[in-house]
Tab-separated table of C-alpha atoms in Angstrom:
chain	number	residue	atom	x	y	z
A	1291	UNK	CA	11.175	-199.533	14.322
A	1292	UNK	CA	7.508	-198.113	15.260
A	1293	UNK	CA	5.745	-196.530	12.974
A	1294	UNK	CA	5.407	-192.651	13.693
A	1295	UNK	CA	2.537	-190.969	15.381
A	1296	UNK	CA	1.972	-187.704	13.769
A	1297	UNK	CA	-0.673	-185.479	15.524
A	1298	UNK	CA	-1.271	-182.616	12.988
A	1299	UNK	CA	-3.092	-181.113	10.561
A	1300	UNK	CA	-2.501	-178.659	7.619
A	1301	UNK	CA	-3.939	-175.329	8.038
A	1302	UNK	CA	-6.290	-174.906	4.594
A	1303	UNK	CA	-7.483	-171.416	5.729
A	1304	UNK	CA	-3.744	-169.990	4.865
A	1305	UNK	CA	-2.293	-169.719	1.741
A	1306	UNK	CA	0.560	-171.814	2.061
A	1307	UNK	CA	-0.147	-174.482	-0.365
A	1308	UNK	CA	-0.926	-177.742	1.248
A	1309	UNK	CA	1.738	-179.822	0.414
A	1310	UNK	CA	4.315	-177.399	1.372
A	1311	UNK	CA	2.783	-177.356	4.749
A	1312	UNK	CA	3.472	-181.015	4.968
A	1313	UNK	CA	7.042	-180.318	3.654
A	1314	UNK	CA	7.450	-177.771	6.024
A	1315	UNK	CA	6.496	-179.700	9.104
A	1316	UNK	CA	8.496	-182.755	8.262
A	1317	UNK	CA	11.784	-180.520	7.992
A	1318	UNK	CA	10.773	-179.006	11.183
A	1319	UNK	CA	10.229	-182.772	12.888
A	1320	UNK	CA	13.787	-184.092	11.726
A	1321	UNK	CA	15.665	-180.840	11.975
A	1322	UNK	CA	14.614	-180.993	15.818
A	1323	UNK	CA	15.331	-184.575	16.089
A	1324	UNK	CA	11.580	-185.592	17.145
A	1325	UNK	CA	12.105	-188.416	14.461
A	1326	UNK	CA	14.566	-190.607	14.641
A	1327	UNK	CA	16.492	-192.180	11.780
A	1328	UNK	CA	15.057	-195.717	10.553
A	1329	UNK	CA	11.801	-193.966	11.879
A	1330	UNK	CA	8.595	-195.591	9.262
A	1331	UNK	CA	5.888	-193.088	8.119
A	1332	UNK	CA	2.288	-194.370	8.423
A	1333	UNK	CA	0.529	-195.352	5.263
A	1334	UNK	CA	0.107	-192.983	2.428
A	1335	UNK	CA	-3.351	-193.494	2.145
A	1336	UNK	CA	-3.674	-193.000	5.703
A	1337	UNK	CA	-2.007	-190.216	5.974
A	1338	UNK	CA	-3.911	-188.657	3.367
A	1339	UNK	CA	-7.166	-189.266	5.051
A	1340	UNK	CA	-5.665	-187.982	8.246
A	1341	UNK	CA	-4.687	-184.910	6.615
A	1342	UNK	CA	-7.984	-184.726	4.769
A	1343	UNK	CA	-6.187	-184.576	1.238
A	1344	UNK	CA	-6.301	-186.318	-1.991
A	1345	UNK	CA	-2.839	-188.777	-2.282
A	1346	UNK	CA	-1.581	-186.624	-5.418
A	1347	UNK	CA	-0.897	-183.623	-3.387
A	1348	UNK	CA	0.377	-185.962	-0.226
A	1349	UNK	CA	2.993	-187.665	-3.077
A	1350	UNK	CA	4.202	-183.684	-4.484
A	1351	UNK	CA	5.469	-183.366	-0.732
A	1352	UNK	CA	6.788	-186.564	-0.014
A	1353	UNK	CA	8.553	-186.448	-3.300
A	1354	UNK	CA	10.032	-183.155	-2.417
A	1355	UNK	CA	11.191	-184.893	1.012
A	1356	UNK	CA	12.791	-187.797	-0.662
A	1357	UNK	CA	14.673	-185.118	-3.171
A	1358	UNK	CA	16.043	-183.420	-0.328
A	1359	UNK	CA	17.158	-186.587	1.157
A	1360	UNK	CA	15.167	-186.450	4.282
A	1361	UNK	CA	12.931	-189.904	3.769
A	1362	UNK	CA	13.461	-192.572	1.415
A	1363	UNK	CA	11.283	-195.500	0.093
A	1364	UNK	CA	12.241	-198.608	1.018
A	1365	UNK	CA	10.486	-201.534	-0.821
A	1366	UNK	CA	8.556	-203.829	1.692
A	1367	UNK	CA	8.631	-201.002	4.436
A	1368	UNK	CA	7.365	-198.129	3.089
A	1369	UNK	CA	8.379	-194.496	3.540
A	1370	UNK	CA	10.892	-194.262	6.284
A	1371	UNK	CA	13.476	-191.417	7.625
A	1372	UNK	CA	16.528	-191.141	6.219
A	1373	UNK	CA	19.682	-192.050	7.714
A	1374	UNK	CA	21.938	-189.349	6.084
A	1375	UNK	CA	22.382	-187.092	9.444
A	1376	UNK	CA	20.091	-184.676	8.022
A	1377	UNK	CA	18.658	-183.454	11.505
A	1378	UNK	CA	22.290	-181.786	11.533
A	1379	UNK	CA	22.530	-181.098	8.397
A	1380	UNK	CA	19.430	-178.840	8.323
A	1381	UNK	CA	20.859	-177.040	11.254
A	1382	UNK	CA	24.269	-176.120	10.307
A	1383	UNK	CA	23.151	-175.369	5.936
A	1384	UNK	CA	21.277	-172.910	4.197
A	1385	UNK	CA	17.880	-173.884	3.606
A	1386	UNK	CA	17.937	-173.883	-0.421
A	1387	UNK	CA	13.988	-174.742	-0.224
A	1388	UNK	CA	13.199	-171.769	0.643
A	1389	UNK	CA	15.973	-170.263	-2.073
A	1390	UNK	CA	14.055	-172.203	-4.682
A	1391	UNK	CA	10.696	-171.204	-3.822
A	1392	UNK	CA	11.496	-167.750	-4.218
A	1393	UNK	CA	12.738	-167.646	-7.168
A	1394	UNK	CA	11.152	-165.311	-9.893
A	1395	UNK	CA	10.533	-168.196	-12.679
A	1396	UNK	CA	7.853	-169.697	-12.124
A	1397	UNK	CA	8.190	-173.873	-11.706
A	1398	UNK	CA	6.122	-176.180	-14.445
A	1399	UNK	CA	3.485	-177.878	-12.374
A	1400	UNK	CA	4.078	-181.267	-10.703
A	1401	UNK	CA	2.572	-183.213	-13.475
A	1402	UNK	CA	4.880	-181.836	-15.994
A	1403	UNK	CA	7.747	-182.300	-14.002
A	1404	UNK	CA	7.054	-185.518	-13.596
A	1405	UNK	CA	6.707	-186.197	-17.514
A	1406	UNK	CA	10.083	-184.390	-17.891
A	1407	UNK	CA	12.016	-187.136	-15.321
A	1408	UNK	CA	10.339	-190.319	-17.178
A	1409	UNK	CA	11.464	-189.029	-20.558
A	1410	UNK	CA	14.130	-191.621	-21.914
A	1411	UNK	CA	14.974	-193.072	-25.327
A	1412	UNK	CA	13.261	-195.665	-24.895
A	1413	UNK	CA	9.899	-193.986	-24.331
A	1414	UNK	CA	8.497	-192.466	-27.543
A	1415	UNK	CA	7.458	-188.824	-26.335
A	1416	UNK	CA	4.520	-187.285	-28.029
A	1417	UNK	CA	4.626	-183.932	-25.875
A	1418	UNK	CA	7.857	-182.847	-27.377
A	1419	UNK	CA	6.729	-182.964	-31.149
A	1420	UNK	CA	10.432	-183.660	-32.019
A	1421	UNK	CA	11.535	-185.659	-35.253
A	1422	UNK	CA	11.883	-189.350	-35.219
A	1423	UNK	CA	14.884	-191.161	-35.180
A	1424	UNK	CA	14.817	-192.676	-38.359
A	1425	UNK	CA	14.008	-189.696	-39.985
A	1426	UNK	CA	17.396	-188.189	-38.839
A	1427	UNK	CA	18.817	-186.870	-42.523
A	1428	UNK	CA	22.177	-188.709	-42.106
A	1429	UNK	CA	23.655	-187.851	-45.769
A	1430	UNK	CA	22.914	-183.976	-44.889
A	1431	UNK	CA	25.045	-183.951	-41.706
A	1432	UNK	CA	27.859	-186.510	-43.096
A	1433	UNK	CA	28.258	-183.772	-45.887
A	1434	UNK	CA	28.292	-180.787	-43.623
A	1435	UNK	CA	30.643	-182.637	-41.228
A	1436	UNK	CA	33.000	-183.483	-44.075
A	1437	UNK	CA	32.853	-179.944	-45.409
A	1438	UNK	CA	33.212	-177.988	-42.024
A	1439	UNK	CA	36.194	-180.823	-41.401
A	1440	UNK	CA	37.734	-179.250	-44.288
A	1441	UNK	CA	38.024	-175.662	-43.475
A	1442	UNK	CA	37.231	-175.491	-39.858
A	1443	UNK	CA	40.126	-173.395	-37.857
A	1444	UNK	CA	38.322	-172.919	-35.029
A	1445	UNK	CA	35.333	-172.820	-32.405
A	1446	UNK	CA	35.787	-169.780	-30.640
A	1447	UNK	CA	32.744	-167.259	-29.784
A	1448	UNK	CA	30.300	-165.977	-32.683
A	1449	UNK	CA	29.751	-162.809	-33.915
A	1450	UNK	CA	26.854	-161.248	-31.612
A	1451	UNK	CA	24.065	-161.955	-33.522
A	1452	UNK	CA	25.224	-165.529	-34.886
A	1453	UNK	CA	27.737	-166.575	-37.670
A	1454	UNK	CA	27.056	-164.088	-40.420
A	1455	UNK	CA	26.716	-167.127	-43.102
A	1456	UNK	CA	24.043	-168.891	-40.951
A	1457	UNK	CA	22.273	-165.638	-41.341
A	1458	UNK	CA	22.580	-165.286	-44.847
A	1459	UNK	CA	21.148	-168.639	-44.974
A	1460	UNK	CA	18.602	-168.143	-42.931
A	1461	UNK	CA	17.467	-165.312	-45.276
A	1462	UNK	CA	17.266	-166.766	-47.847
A	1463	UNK	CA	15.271	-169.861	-46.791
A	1464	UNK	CA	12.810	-167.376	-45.476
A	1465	UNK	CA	12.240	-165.953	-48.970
A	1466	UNK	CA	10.292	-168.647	-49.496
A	1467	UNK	CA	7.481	-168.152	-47.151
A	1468	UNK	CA	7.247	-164.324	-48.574
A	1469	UNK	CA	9.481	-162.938	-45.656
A	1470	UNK	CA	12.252	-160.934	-47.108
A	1471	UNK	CA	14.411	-159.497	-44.675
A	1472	UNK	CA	18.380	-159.502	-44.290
A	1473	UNK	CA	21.196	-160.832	-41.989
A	1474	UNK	CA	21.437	-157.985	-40.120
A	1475	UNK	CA	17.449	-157.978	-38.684
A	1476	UNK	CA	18.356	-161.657	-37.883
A	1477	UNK	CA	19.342	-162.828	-34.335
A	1478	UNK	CA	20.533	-166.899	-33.902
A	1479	UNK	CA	18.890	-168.097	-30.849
A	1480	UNK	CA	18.476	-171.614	-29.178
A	1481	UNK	CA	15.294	-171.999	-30.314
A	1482	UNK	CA	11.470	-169.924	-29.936
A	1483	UNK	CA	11.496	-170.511	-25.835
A	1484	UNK	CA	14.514	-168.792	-25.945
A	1485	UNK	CA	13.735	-165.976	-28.335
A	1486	UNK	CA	9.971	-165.604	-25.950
A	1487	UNK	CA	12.323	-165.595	-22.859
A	1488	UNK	CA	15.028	-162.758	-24.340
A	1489	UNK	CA	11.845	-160.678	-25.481
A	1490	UNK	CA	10.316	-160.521	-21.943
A	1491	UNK	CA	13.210	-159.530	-20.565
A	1492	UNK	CA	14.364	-157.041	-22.970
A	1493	UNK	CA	11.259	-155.139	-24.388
A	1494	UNK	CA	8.418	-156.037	-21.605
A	1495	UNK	CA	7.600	-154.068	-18.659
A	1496	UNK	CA	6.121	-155.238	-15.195
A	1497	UNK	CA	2.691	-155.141	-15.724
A	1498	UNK	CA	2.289	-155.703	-19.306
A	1499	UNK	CA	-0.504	-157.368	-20.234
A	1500	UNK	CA	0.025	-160.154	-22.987
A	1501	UNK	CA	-2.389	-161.303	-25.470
A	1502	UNK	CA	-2.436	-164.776	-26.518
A	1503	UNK	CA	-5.022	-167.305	-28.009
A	1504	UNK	CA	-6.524	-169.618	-25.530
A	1505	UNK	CA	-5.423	-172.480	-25.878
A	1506	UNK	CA	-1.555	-171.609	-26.518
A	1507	UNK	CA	1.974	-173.134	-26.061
A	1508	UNK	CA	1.661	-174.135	-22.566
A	1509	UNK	CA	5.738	-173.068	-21.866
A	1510	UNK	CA	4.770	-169.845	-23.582
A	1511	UNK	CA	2.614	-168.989	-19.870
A	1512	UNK	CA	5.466	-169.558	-17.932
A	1513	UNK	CA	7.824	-167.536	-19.500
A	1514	UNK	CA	5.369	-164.825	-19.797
A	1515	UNK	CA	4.253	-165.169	-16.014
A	1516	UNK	CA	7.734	-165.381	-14.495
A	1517	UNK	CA	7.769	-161.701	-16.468
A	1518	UNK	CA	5.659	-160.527	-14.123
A	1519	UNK	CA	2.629	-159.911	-17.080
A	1520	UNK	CA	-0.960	-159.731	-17.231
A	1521	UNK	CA	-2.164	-162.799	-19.426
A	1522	UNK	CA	-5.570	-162.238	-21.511
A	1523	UNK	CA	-6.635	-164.933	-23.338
A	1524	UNK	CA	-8.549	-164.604	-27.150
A	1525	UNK	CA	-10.904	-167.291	-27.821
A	1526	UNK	CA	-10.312	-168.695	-31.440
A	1527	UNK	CA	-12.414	-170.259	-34.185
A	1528	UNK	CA	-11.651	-172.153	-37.078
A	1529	UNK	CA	-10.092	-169.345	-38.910
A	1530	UNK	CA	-7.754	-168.818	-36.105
A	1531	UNK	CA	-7.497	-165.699	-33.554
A	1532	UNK	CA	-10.983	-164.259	-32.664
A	1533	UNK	CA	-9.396	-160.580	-32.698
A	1534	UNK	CA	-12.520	-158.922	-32.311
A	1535	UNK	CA	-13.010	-160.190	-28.685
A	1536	UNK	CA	-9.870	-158.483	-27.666
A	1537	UNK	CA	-10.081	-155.420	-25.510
A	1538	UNK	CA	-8.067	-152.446	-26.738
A	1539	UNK	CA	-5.117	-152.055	-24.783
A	1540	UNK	CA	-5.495	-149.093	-22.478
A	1541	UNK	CA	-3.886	-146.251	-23.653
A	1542	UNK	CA	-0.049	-145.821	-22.884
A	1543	UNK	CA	-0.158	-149.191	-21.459
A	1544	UNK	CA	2.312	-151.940	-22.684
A	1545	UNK	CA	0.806	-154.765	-24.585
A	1546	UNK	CA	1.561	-157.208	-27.135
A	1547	UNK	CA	0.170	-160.330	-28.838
A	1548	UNK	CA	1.229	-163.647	-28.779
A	1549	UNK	CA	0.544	-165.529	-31.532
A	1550	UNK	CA	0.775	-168.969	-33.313
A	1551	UNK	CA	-1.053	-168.510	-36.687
A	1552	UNK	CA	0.348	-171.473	-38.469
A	1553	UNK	CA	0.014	-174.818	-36.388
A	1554	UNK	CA	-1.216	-173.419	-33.369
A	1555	UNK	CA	-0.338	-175.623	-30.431
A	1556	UNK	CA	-2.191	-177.654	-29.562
A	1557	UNK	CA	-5.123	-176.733	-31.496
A	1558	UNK	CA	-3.036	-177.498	-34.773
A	1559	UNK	CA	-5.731	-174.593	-36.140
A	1560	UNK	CA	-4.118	-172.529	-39.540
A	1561	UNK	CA	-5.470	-168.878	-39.505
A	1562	UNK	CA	-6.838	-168.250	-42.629
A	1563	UNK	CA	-5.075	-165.550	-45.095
A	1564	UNK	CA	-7.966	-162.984	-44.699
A	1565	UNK	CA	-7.906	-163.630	-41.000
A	1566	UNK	CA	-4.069	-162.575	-40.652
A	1567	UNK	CA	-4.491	-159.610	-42.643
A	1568	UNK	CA	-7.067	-158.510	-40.226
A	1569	UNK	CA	-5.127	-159.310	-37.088
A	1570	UNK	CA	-2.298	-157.350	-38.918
A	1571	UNK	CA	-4.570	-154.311	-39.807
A	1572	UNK	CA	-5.851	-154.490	-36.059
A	1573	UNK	CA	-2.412	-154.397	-34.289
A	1574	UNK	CA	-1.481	-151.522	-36.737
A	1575	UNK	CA	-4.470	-149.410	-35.649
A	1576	UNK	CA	-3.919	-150.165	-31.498
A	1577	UNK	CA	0.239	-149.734	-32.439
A	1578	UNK	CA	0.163	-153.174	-31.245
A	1579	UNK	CA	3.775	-155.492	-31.361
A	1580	UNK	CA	3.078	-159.200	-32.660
A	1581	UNK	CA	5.433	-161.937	-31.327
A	1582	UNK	CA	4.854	-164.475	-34.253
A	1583	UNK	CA	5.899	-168.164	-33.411
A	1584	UNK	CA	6.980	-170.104	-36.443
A	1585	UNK	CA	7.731	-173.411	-35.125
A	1586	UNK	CA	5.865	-175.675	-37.126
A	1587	UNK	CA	6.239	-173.361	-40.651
A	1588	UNK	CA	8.106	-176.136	-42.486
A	1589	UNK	CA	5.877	-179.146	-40.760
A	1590	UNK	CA	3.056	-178.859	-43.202
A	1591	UNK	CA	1.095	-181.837	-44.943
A	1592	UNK	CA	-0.405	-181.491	-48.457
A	1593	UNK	CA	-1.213	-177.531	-49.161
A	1594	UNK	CA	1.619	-174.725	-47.806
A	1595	UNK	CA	0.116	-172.823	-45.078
A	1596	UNK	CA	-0.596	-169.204	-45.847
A	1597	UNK	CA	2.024	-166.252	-45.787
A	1598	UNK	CA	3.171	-165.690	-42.353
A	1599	UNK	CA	2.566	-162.371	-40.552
A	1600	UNK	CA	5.577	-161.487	-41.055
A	1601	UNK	CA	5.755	-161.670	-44.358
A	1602	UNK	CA	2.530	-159.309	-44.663
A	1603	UNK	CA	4.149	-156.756	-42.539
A	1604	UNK	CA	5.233	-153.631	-43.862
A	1605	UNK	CA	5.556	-151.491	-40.748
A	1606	UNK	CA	7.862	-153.482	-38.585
A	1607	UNK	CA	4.938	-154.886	-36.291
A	1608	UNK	CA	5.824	-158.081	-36.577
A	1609	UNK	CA	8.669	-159.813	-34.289
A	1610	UNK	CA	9.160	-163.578	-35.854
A	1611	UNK	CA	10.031	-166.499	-34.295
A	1612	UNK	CA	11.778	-169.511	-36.695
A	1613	UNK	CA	13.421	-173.396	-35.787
A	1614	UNK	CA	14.644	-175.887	-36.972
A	1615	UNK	CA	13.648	-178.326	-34.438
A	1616	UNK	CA	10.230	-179.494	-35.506
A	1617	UNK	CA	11.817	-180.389	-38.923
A	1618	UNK	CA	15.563	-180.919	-39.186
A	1619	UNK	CA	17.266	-181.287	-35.356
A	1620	UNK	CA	16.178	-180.393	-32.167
A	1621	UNK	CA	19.701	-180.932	-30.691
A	1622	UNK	CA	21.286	-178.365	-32.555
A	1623	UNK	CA	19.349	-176.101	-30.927
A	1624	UNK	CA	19.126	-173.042	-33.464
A	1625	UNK	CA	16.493	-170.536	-33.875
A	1626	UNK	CA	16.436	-167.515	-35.179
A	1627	UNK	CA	14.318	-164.321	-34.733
A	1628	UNK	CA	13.601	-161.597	-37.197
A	1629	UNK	CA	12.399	-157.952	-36.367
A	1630	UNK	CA	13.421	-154.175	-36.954
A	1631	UNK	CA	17.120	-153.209	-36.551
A	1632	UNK	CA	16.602	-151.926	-32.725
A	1633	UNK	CA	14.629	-154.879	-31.469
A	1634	UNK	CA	17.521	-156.827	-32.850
A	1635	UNK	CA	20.120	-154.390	-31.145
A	1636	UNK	CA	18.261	-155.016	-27.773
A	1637	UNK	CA	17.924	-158.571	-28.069
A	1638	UNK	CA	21.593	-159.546	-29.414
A	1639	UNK	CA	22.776	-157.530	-26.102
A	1640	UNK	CA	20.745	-159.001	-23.889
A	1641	UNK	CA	21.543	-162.468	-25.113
A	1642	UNK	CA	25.467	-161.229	-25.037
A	1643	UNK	CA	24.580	-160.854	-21.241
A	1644	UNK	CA	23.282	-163.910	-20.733
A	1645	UNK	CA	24.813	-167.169	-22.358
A	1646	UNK	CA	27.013	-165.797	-24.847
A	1647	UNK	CA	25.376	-166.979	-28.156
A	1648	UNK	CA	24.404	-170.377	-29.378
A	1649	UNK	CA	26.987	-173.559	-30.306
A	1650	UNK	CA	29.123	-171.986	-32.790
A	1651	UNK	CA	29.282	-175.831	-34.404
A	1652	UNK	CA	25.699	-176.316	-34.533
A	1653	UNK	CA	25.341	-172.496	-36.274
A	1654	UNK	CA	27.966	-174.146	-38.884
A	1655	UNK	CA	26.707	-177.218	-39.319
A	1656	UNK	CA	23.132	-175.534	-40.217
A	1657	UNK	CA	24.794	-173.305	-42.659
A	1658	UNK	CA	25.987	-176.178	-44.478
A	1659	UNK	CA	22.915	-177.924	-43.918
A	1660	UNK	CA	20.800	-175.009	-45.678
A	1661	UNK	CA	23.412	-174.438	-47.978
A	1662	UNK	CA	22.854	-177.855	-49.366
A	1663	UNK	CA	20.704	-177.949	-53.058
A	1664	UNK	CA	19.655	-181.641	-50.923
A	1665	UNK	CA	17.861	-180.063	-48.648
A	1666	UNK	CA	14.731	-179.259	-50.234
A	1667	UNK	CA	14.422	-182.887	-51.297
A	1668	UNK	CA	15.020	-183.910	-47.556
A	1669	UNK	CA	11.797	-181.628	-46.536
A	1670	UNK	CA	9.507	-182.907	-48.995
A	1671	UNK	CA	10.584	-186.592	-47.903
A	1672	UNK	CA	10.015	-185.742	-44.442
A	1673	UNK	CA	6.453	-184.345	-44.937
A	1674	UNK	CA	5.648	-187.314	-47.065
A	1675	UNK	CA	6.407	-189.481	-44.119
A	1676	UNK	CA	4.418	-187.178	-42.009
A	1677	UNK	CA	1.491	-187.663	-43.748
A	1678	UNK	CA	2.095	-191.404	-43.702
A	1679	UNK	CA	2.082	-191.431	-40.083
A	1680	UNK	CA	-0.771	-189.357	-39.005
A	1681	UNK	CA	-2.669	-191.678	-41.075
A	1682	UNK	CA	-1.627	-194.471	-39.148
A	1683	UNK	CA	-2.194	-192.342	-35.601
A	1684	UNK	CA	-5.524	-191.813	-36.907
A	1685	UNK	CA	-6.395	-195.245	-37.549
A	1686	UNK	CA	-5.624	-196.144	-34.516
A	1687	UNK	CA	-7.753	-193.910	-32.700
A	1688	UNK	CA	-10.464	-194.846	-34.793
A	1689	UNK	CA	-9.823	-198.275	-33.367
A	1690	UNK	CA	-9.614	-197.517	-30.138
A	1691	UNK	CA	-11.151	-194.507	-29.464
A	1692	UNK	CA	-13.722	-193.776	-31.672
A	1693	UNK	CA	-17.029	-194.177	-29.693
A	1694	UNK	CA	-15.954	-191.760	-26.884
A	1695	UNK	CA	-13.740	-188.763	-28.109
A	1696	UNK	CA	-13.496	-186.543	-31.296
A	1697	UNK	CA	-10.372	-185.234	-33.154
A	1698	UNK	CA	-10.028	-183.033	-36.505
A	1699	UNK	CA	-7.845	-184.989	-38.947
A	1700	UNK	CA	-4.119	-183.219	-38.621
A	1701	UNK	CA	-2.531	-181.241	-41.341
A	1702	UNK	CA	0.394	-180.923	-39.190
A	1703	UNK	CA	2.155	-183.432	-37.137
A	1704	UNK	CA	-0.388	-183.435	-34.177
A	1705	UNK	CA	-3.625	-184.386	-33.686
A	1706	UNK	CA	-6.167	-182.209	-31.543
A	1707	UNK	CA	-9.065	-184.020	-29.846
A	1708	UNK	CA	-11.149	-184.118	-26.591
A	1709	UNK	CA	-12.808	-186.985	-24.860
């Protein structure tokens, strides 16, 4: 079959984004029946110079198409138009594009997306920061399995807040990073992302403006955007969060800080101990709520990192965010957040409202887990291998890398560096 003539051009004085345009119009050309099935597309590079566009934002739409179903990619032929009746098909069904595109969470961009579908086993994914396979604590989870087997009765729904001995667990591991708190100002989530995502909905309003260091968890902006926030970024140094360039929030105007004093990611920078006591003192004096994201507490090399917020808090500031899937098991999927009574309240209903709790196995399982005297050793074994392997990672930059980018050695399980 001929390859198509297409005589159009995207409009880049609207604000349509381009390759939506292109998306648009190609829906529009088959729904109408002005291509025919078996129909070949011209050249991508072509097409992108027709359309005056670089070929990364052509691909984004034609991957969209080929999602949908309306072209496909046939090796040897190129891009043609599917033969799936989809002229109909358009017709007669609801357009779910536009469903999608109107939703109130925000998408990750293209490039993450992309990283997200090429994530297999067999690729070894640096982005996630997850535990490697052979570090998986076997002996730990054969115990708790043969326990739970034991005296399990059943796997119905959880208390509210999370199994009550996970808590008390959970409370007592935190005792030894100085926070002392107790089951009842403890919520079981399915990890920080979750925790960040029940907080904007419960406690933010529209409008409220978010602090956070710059740079900061990159899924953090998302969350906080789809919240419909104001995002104001604090430039750190290498004590941590540069508090003093951060505007006072306008009176009786929401705000809150975001913060990831210990590991923050991706700058892997620790704030000092005399910097989080002045961050503290500073959110006390603007009545300022702290979101504090623990992920990477127990991932620590040589030296403990310094008390957490939380544990400096004596005025209920602080709301704490705590996982196990940097160090233990990413699968379980089991965080935990700790704040004042009423925060907990709010976020145990909300979270009632939406999914019902976490895996009531995976909350037993981890009180086993923490209840084991094993445990400790398993931590200290992990770091040690840590440490073993950001040597290696560094070496190899060294070999490869070293006459064209920088990097600060890690003393946490990633590396921050520019080119």
């Amino acid at each position: 079959m001929a390859i198509l003539t297409i005589n159009w051009q995207p409009n880049k004085q609207v604000s349509t984004p381009i390759y939506q345009q292109i998306t648009n119009y190609f829906q529009e050309q088959i729904a109408k029946g002005n291509w025919a099935v078996g129909a070949k597309l011209p050249a991508q590079r072509k097409l992108a110079e027709q359309f005056g566009m670089n070929r990364s934002t052509l691909i984004t739409a034609l991957d969209e198409l080929m999602a949908v179903g309306l072209i496909t990619s046939n090796p040897g032929s190129g891009m043609v138009i599917s033969g799936n009746h989809w002229s109909s098909l358009l017709a007669e069904h609801v357009n779910w594009s536009q469903y999608v595109k109107a939703g109130q969470f925000k998408p990750n961009s293209h490039a993450l997306q992309k990283i997200n579908q090429f994530e297999t086993d067999a690729v070894i994914r640096l982005s996630t920061g997850e535990p490697a396979p052979e570090q998986f604590p076997r002996p730990l989870f054969q115990r708790a399995f043969a326990h739970l087997g034991e005296q399990l009765t059943s796997l119905n729904y959880t208390e509210p807040a999370g199994i009550l001995a996970l808590r008390q667990q959970i409370a007592r591991h935190l005792e030894k990073v100085g926070i002392h708190t107790h089951p009842e100002n403890i919520l079981i989530t399915s990890g920080s992302l979750q925790a960040l995502q029940l907080v904007s909905m419960s406690l933010f309003p529209k409008d409220a403006t978010i602090y956070t260091e710059a740079p900061t968890y990159v899924k953090s902006l998302h969350v906080f955007q789809s919240a419909h926030t104001h995002l104001a970024g604090i430039p750190m140094d290498s004590q941590g969060l540069a508090y003093w360039q951060m505007n006072a929030p306008i009176q009786g105007h929401h705000a809150i800080l975001y913060t990831i004093p210990t590991f923050n990611n991706p700058t892997g920078i620790v704030m000092s101990a005399e910097r989080r006591q002045q961050v503290l003192q500073t959110a006390q004096e603007h009545r300022l709520p702290i979101l504090e994201d623990a992920a990477y507490q127990d991932v620590w090399f040589d030296q403990q990192p310094p008390q957490p917020l939380k544990a400096l808090d004596k005025t209920g500031n602080v709301i704490y965010f705590g996982s196990i899937s940097k160090s233990l098991a990413p699968g379980l999927r089991i965080g935990w957040t700790v704040a004042a009574k009423p925060v907990i309240d709010r976020l145990t209903d909300v979270r009632m409202q939406t999914d019902y709790g976490a895996s009531s196995l995976s909350q037993l399982v981890l009180a086993e887990i923490l209840a084991d005297p094993e445990y400790e050793t398993y931590q200290a074994d992990f770091r040690s291998v840590l440490v073993k392997k950001a040597a290696a990672a560094e070496q190899i930059l060294h070999h490869y890398w070293d006459d064209f980018a920088t990097w600060q050695t890690p003393t946490v399980a990633f590396i921050c560096g520019s080119a």
